[in-house]
Coordinates of C-alpha atoms in Angstrom, one line a residue:
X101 CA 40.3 6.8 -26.1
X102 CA 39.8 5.6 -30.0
X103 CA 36.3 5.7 -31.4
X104 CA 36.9 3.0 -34.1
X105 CA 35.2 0.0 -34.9
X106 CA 37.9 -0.9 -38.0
X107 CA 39.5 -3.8 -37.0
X108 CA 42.4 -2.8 -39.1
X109 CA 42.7 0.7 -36.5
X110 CA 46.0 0.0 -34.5
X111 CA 44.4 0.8 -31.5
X112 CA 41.7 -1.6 -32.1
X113 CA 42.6 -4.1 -29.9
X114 CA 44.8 -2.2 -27.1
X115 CA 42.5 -3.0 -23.5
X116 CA 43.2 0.6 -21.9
X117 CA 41.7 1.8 -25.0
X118 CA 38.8 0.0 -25.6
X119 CA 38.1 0.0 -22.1
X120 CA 38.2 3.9 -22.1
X121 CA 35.6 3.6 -25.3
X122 CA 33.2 1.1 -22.9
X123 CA 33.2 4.2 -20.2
X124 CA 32.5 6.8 -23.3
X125 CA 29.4 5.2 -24.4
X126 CA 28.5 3.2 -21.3
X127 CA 27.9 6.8 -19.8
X128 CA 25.9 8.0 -22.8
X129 CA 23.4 4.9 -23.0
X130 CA 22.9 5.4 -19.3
X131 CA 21.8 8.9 -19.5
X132 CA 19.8 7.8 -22.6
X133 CA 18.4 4.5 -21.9
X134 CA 16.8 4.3 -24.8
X135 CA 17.6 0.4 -25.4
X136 CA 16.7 -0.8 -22.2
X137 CA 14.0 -3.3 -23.3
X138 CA 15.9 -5.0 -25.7
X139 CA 18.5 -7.1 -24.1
X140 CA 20.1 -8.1 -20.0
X141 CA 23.3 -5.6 -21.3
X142 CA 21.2 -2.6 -20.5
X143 CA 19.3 -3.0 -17.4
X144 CA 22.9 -4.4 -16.0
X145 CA 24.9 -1.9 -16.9
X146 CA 22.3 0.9 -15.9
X147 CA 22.1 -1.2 -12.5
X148 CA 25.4 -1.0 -12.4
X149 CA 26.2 2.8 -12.7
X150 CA 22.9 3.7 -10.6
X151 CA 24.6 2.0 -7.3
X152 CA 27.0 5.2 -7.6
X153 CA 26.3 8.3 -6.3
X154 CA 27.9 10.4 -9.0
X155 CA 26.7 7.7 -11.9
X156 CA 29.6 7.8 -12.9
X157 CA 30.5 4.8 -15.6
X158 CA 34.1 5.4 -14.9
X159 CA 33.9 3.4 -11.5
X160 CA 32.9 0.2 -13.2
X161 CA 35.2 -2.5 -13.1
X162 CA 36.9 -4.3 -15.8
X163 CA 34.9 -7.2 -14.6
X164 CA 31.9 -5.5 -14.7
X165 CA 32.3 -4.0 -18.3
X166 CA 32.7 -7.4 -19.6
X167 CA 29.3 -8.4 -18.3
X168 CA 27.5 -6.2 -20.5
X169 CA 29.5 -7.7 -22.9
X170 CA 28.6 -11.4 -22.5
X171 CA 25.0 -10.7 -21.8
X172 CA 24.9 -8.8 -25.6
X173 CA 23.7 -11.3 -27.9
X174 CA 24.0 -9.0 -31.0
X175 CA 20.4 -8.5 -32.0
X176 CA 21.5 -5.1 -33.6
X177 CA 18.2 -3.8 -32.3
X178 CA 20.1 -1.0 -30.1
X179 CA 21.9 0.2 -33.5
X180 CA 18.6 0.0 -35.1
X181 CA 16.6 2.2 -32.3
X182 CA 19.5 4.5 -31.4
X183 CA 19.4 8.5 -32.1
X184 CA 23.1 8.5 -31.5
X185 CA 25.0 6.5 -34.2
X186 CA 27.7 7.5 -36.6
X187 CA 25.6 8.2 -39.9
X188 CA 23.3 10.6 -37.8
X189 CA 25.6 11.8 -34.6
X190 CA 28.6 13.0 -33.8
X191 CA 29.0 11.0 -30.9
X192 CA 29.5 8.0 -33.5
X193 CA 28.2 5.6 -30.9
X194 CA 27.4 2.1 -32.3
X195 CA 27.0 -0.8 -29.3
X196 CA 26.8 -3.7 -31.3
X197 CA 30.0 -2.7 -32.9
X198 CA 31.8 -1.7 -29.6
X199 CA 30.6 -5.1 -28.5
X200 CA 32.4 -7.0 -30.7
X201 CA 35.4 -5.0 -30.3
X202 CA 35.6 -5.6 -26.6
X203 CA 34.8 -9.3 -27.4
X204 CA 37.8 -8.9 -30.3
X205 CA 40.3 -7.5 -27.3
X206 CA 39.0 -10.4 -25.0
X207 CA 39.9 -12.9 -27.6
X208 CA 43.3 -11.3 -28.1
X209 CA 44.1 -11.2 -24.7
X210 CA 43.1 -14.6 -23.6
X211 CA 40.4 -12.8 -21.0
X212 CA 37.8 -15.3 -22.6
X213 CA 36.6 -17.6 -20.1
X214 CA 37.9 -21.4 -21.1
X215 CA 34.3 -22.8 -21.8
X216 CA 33.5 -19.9 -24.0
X217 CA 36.8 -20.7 -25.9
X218 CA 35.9 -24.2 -26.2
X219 CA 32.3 -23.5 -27.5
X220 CA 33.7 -21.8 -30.3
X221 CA 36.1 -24.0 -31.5
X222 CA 33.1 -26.6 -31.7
X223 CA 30.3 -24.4 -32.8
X224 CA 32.1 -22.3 -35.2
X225 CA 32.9 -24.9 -37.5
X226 CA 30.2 -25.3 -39.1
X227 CA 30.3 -26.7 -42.2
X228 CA 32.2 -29.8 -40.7
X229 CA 30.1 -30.2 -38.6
X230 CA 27.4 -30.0 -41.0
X231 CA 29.5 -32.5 -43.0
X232 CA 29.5 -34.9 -40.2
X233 CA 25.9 -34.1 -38.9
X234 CA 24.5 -34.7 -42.3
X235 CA 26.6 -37.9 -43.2
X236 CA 25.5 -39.7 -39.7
X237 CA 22.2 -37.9 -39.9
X238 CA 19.6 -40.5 -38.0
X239 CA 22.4 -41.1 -34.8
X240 CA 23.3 -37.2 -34.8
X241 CA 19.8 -36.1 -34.6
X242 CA 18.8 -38.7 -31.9
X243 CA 21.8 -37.4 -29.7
X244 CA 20.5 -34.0 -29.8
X245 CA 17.0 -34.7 -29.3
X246 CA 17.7 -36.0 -26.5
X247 CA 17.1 -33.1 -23.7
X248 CA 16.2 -32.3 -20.2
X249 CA 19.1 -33.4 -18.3
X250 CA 19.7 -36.7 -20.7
X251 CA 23.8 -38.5 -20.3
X252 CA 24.1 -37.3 -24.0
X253 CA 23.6 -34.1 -23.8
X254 CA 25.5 -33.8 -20.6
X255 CA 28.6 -34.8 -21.9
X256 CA 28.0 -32.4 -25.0
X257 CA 27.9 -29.6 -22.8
X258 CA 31.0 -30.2 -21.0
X259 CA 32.9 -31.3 -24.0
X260 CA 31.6 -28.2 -26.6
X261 CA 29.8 -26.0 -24.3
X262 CA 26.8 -25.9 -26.3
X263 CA 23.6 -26.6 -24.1
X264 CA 22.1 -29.7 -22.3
X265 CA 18.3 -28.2 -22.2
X266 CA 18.1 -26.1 -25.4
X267 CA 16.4 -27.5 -28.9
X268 CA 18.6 -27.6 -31.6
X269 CA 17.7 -28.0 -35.7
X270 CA 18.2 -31.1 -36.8
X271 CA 20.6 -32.5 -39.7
X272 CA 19.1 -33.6 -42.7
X273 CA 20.1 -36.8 -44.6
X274 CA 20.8 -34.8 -48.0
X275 CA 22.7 -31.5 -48.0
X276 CA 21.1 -28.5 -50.6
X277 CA 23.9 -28.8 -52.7
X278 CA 23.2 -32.7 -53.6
X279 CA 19.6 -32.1 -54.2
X280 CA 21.0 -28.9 -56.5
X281 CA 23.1 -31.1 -58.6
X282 CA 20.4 -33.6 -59.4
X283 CA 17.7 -31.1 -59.5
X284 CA 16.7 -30.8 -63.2
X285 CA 16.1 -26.6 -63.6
X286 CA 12.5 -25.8 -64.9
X287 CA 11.7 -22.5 -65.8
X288 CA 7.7 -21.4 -65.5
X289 CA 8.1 -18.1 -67.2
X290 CA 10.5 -16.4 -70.0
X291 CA 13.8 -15.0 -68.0
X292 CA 13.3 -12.8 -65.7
X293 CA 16.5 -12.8 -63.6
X294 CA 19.6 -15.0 -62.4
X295 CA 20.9 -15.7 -59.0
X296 CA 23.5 -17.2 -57.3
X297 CA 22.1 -19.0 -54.4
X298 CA 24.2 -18.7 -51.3
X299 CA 22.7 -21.3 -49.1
X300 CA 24.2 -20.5 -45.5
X301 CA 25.1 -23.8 -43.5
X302 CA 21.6 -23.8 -41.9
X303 CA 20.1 -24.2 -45.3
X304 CA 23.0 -26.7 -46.5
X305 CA 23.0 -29.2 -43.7
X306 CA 19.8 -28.9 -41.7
X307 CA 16.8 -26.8 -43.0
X308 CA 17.5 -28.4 -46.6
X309 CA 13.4 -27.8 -47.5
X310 CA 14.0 -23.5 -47.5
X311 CA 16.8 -24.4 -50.5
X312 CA 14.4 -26.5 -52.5
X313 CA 11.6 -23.8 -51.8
X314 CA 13.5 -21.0 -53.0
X315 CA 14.7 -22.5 -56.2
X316 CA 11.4 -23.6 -57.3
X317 CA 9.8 -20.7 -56.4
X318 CA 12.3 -18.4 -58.1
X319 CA 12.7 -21.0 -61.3
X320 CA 8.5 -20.7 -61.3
X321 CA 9.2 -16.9 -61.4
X322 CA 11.4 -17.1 -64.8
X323 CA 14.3 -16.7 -62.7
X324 CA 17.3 -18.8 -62.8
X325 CA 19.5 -20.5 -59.8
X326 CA 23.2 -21.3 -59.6
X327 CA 24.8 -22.5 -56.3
X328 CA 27.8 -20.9 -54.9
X329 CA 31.5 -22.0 -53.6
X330 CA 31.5 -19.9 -50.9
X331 CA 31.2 -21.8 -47.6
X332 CA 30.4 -20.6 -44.0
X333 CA 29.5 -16.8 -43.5
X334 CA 32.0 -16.7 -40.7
X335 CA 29.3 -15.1 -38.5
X336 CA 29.8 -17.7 -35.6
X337 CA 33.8 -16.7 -35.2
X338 CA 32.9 -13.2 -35.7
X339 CA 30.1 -13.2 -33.1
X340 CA 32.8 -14.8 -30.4
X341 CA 36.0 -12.4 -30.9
X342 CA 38.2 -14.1 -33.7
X343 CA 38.0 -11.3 -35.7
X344 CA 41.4 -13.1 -37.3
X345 CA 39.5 -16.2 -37.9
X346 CA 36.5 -13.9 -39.4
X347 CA 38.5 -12.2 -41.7
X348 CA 39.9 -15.0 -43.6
X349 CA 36.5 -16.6 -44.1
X350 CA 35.7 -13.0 -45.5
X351 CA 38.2 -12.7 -47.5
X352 CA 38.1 -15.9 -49.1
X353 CA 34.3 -15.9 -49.4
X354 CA 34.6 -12.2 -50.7
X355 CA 36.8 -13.4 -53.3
X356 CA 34.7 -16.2 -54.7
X357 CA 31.2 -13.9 -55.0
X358 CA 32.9 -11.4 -56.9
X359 CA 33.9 -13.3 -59.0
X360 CA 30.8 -15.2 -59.3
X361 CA 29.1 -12.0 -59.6
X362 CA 31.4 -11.0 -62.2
X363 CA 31.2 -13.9 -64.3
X364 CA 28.2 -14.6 -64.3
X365 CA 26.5 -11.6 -63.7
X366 CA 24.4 -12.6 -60.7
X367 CA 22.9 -11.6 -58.1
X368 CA 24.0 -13.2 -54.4
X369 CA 20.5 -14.5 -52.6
X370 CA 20.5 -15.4 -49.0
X371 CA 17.9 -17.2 -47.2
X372 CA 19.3 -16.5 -43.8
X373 CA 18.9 -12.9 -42.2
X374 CA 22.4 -13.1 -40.3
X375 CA 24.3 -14.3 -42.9
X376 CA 22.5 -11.8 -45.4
X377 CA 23.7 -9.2 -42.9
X378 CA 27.1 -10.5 -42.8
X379 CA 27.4 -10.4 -46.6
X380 CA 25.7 -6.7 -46.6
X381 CA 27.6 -5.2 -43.9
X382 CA 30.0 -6.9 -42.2
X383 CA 32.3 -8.1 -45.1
X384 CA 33.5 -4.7 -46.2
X385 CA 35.0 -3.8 -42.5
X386 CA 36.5 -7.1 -41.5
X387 CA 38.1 -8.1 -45.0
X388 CA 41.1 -6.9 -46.2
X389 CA 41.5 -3.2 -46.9
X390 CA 42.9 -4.4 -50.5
X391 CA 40.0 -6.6 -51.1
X392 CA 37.1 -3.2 -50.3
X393 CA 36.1 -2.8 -53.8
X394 CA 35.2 -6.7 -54.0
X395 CA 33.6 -6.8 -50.5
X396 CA 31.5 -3.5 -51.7
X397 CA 30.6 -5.4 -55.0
X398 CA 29.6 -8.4 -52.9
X399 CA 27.1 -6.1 -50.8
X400 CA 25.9 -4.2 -53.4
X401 CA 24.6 -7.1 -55.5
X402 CA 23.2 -9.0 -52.3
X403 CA 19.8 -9.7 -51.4
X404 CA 17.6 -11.4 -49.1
X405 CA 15.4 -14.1 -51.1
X406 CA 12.3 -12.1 -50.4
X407 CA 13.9 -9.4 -50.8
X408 CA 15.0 -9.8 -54.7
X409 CA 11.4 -11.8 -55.4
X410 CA 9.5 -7.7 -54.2
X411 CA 12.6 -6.1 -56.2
X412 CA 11.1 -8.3 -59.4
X413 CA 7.6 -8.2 -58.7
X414 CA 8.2 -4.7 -58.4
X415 CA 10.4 -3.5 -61.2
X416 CA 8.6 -2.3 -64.4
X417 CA 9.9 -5.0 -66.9
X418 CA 9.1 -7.7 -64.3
X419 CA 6.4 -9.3 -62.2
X420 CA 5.7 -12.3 -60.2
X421 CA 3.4 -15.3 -60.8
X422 CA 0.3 -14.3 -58.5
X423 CA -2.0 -17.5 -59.4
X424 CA -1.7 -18.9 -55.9
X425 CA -3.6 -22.3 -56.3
X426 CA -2.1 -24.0 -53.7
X427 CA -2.9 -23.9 -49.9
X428 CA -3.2 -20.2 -48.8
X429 CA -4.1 -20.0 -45.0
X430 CA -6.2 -17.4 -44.0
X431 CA -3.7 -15.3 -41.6
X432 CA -0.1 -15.2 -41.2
X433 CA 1.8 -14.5 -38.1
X434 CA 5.1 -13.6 -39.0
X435 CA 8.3 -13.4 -37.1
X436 CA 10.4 -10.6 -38.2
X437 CA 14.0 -11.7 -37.6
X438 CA 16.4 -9.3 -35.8
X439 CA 19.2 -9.3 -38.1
X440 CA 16.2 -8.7 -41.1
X441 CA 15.6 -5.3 -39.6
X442 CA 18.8 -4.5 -38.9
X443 CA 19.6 -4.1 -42.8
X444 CA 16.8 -1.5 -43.4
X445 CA 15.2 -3.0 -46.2
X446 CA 11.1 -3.4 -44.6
X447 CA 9.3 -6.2 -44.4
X448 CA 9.7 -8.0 -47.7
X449 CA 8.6 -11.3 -46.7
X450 CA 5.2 -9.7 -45.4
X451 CA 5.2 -7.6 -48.5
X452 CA 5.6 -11.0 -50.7
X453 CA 3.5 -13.3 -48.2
X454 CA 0.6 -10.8 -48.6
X455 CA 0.3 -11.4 -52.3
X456 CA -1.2 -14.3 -51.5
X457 CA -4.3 -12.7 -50.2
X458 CA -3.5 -13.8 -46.4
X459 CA -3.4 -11.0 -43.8
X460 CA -0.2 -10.8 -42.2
X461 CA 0.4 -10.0 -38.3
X462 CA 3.8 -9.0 -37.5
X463 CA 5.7 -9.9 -34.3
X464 CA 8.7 -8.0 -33.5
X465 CA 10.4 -9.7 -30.7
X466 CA 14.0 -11.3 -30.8
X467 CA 14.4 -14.8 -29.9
X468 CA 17.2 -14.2 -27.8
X469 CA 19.2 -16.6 -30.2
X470 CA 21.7 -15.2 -32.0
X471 CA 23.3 -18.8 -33.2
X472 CA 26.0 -19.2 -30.7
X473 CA 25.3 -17.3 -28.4
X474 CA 22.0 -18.9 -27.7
X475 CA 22.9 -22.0 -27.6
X476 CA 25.7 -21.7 -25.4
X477 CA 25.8 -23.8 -22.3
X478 CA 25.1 -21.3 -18.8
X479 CA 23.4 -18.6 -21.1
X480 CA 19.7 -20.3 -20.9
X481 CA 18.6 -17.9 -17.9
X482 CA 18.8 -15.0 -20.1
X483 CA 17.9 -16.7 -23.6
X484 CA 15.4 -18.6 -22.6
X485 CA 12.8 -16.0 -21.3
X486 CA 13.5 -13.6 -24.4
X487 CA 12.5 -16.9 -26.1
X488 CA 9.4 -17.3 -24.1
X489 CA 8.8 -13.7 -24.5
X490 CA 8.5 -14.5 -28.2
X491 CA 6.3 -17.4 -27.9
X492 CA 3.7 -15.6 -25.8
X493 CA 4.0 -12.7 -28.3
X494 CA 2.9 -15.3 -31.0
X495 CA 0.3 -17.0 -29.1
X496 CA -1.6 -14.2 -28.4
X497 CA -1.6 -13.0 -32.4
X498 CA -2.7 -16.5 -33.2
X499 CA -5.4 -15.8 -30.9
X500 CA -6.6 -12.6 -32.9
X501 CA -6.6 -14.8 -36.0
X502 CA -10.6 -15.5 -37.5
X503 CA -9.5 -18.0 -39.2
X504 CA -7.0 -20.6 -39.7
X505 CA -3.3 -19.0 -39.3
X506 CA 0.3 -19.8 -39.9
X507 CA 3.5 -18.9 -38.4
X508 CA 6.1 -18.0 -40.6
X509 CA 9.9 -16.7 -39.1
X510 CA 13.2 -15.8 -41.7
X511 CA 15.5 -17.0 -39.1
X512 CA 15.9 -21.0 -38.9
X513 CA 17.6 -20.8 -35.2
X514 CA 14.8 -18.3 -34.5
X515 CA 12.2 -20.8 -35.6
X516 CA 13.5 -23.3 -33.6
X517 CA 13.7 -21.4 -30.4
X518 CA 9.8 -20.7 -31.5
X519 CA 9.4 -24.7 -32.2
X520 CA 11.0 -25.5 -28.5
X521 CA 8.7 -22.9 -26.8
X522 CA 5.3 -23.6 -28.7
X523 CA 6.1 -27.2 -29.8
X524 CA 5.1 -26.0 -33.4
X525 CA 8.2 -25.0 -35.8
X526 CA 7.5 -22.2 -37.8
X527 CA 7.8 -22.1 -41.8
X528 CA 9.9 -20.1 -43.8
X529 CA 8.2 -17.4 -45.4
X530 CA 9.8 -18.9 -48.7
X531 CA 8.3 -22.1 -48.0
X532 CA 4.7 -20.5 -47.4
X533 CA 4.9 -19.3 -50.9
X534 CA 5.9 -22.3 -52.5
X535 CA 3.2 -24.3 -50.8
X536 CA 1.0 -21.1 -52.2
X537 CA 1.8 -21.9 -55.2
X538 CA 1.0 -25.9 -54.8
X539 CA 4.9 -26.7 -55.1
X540 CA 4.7 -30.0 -52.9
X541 CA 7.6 -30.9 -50.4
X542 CA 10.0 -33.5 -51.5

């Protein structure tokens, strides 16, 4: 038994050992079961174990330990929440990780079931698919608006395994990076900073508006926007086993911010709280070993947009515009994205959103989305009610509002879980600001 979550460890991928890793810490999460709101994993695996005698997690199955590992959507809240993991405990025990290394060993060992593999082959490429999405933008979105049981959809499902029934974000007609390369930069204040905009495919192809938000408010702000070469995170191979696959996007995409950062001397800003975690944490253990120092570099100099906006506001050379003269609502409930808390830096976006004299309610409830995962065809019985979950979470903070409110959500897959539950489509908190600051939508 290895306790490793390098993917370079030899042992890495070997089944008897990761398998005799699932027992180690399936045995301590049952006696702790601390994590047993958060996800299906938990309340199946404790089910599991409790049906013996001796509750003893050695008796599960193969099959069984790899149903705690489909039903794990990797929210990171268990790594956030837990007493137990490597930086605090010497039992080193980090379930999201493990996760992924039992889905890593799956992959390798052709255990994945065939619609799973054929999901991710689809869903993972996403910046051809954006390509194609955005290029055929008016026929794409009407074939996946089209829900509830509809021919379309149908066939998508049995042909990419994504899902008949679930809402998915639309394409726009102009990627980020065209409107970037025509937009004319403005500066409303003597230099405060420079970024390098990395735009994450959900920004590029479909939720084009959080882009043109962010610019204008950071170019309002004195601080200056470049556009990166870096493509695709990786996140969706990463989050489905091909830890291969993963490491090449890192290592390529590792290679072009550090030298971006270098050359430049940016900072990386990410409008997306997965891929800002991916950037963060993930790149400097999946790379390669020989490219640590650039990975490190990469993470060190990354921020979320909100984020780097509280980090100028706050800094003693530096401040933010805070004439809001724009449309300021009243109250604010905001969705704090799961894979925002994971990387341990508060609640930024509340901290920026505030400034505009709005009250801010917090919701802290995962969507259940996770990209893929989510959207995955025969994984709505358990996404769906975490979604719903969220909703009603929302609703009833709307309800406290006196007067009129907003919802506001980091995530863009998150938000549109929230938009197919509530039929409203929450903004970015980005967006919120820039509409603060009467920056009008193009």
């Amino acid at each position: 038994m290895t306790t490793t979550y390098d993917p370079h460890h030899p042992l890495y991928l070997d089944e008897a050992d990761v398998r005799d890793e699932l027992t180690r810490v399936y045995d301590l999460c049952h006696g702790c079961r601390l994590c047993f709101k958060f996800c299906t994993s938990f309340p199946t695996l404790f089910d599991y174990i409790d049906r013996f005698d001796d509750q003893d997690a050695g008796r599960l199955t193969p099959a069984e330990q790899d149903q705690v590992v489909a039903e794990c959507f990797q929210c990171k809240l268990c790594y956030v929440n837990c007493p137990y993991i490597p930086e605090l405990h010497e039992w080193a025990l980090d379930f999201p990780r493990l996760m992924l290394r039992a889905d890593a060993m799956r992959h390798a060992n052709g255990h994945q079931p065939t619609k799973q593999q054929a999901a991710t082959r689809v869903m993972a490429r996403t910046d051809a698919l954006g390509a194609i999405g955005s290029m055929a933008a008016p026929l794409a979105n009407k074939a996946i608006e089209s829900r509830e049981g509809s021919l379309v959809r149908k066939v998508m499902a049995k042909t990419t395994g994504v899902s008949a029934t679930r809402l998915l974000p639309p394409y726009a007609k102009q990627r980020f990076s065209t409107w970037f390369k025509q937009h004319v930069a403005k500066l409303g204040r003597p230099r405060q900073g420079a970024v390098t905009v990395f735009p994450t495919c959900l920004v590029e192809y479909q939720d084009v508006q959080v882009g043109k938000d962010l610019v204008q408010v950071y170019e309002r702000n004195g601080i200056e926007c470049e556009t990166t070469a870096a493509g695709c995170c990786g996140a969706p191979w990463l989050h489905s086993g091909d830890v291969k696959q993963f490491g090449k996007i890192a290592d390529k995409n590792v290679q072009t911010l550090a030298d971006e950062i270098r050359s430049g001397g940016r900072d990386v800003v990410v409008p997306q709280p997965t891929c800002g975690y991916v950037l963060k944490k993930d790149y400097v253990d999946y790379c390669d070993p020989a490219r640590r120092d650039d990975a490190r570099l990469v993470a060190e100099h990354t921020f979320d947009a909100a984020e780097y906006l509280v980090k100028v506001h706050k800094a003693d050379d530096t401040e933010l515009d805070t004439d809001f003269d724009g449309d300021v609502p009243d109250d604010i409930t905001y969705h704090v994205a799961c894979h925002l808390r994971a990387q341990n830096i508060g609640f930024k976006s509340r901290d920026l959103m505030k400034l505009t004299g709005a009250k801010v309610k917090l919701v802290q409830q995962c969507s259940g989305i996770d990209g893929m995962w989510g959207f995955r065809d025969g994984n709505e019985e358990i996404a769906v009610p975490i979604a719903k979950k969220l909703a009603d979470q929302i609703d009833k903070a709307n309800a406290k509002a006196e007067g009129d409110v907003a919802v506001t959500g980091d995530c863009s897959l998150a938000n549109t879980a929230i938009a197919e539950q509530t039929g409203n489509r929450p903004a970015h908190p980005i967006s919120l600001v820039a509409r603060a600051y009467g920056i009008d939508t193009d």
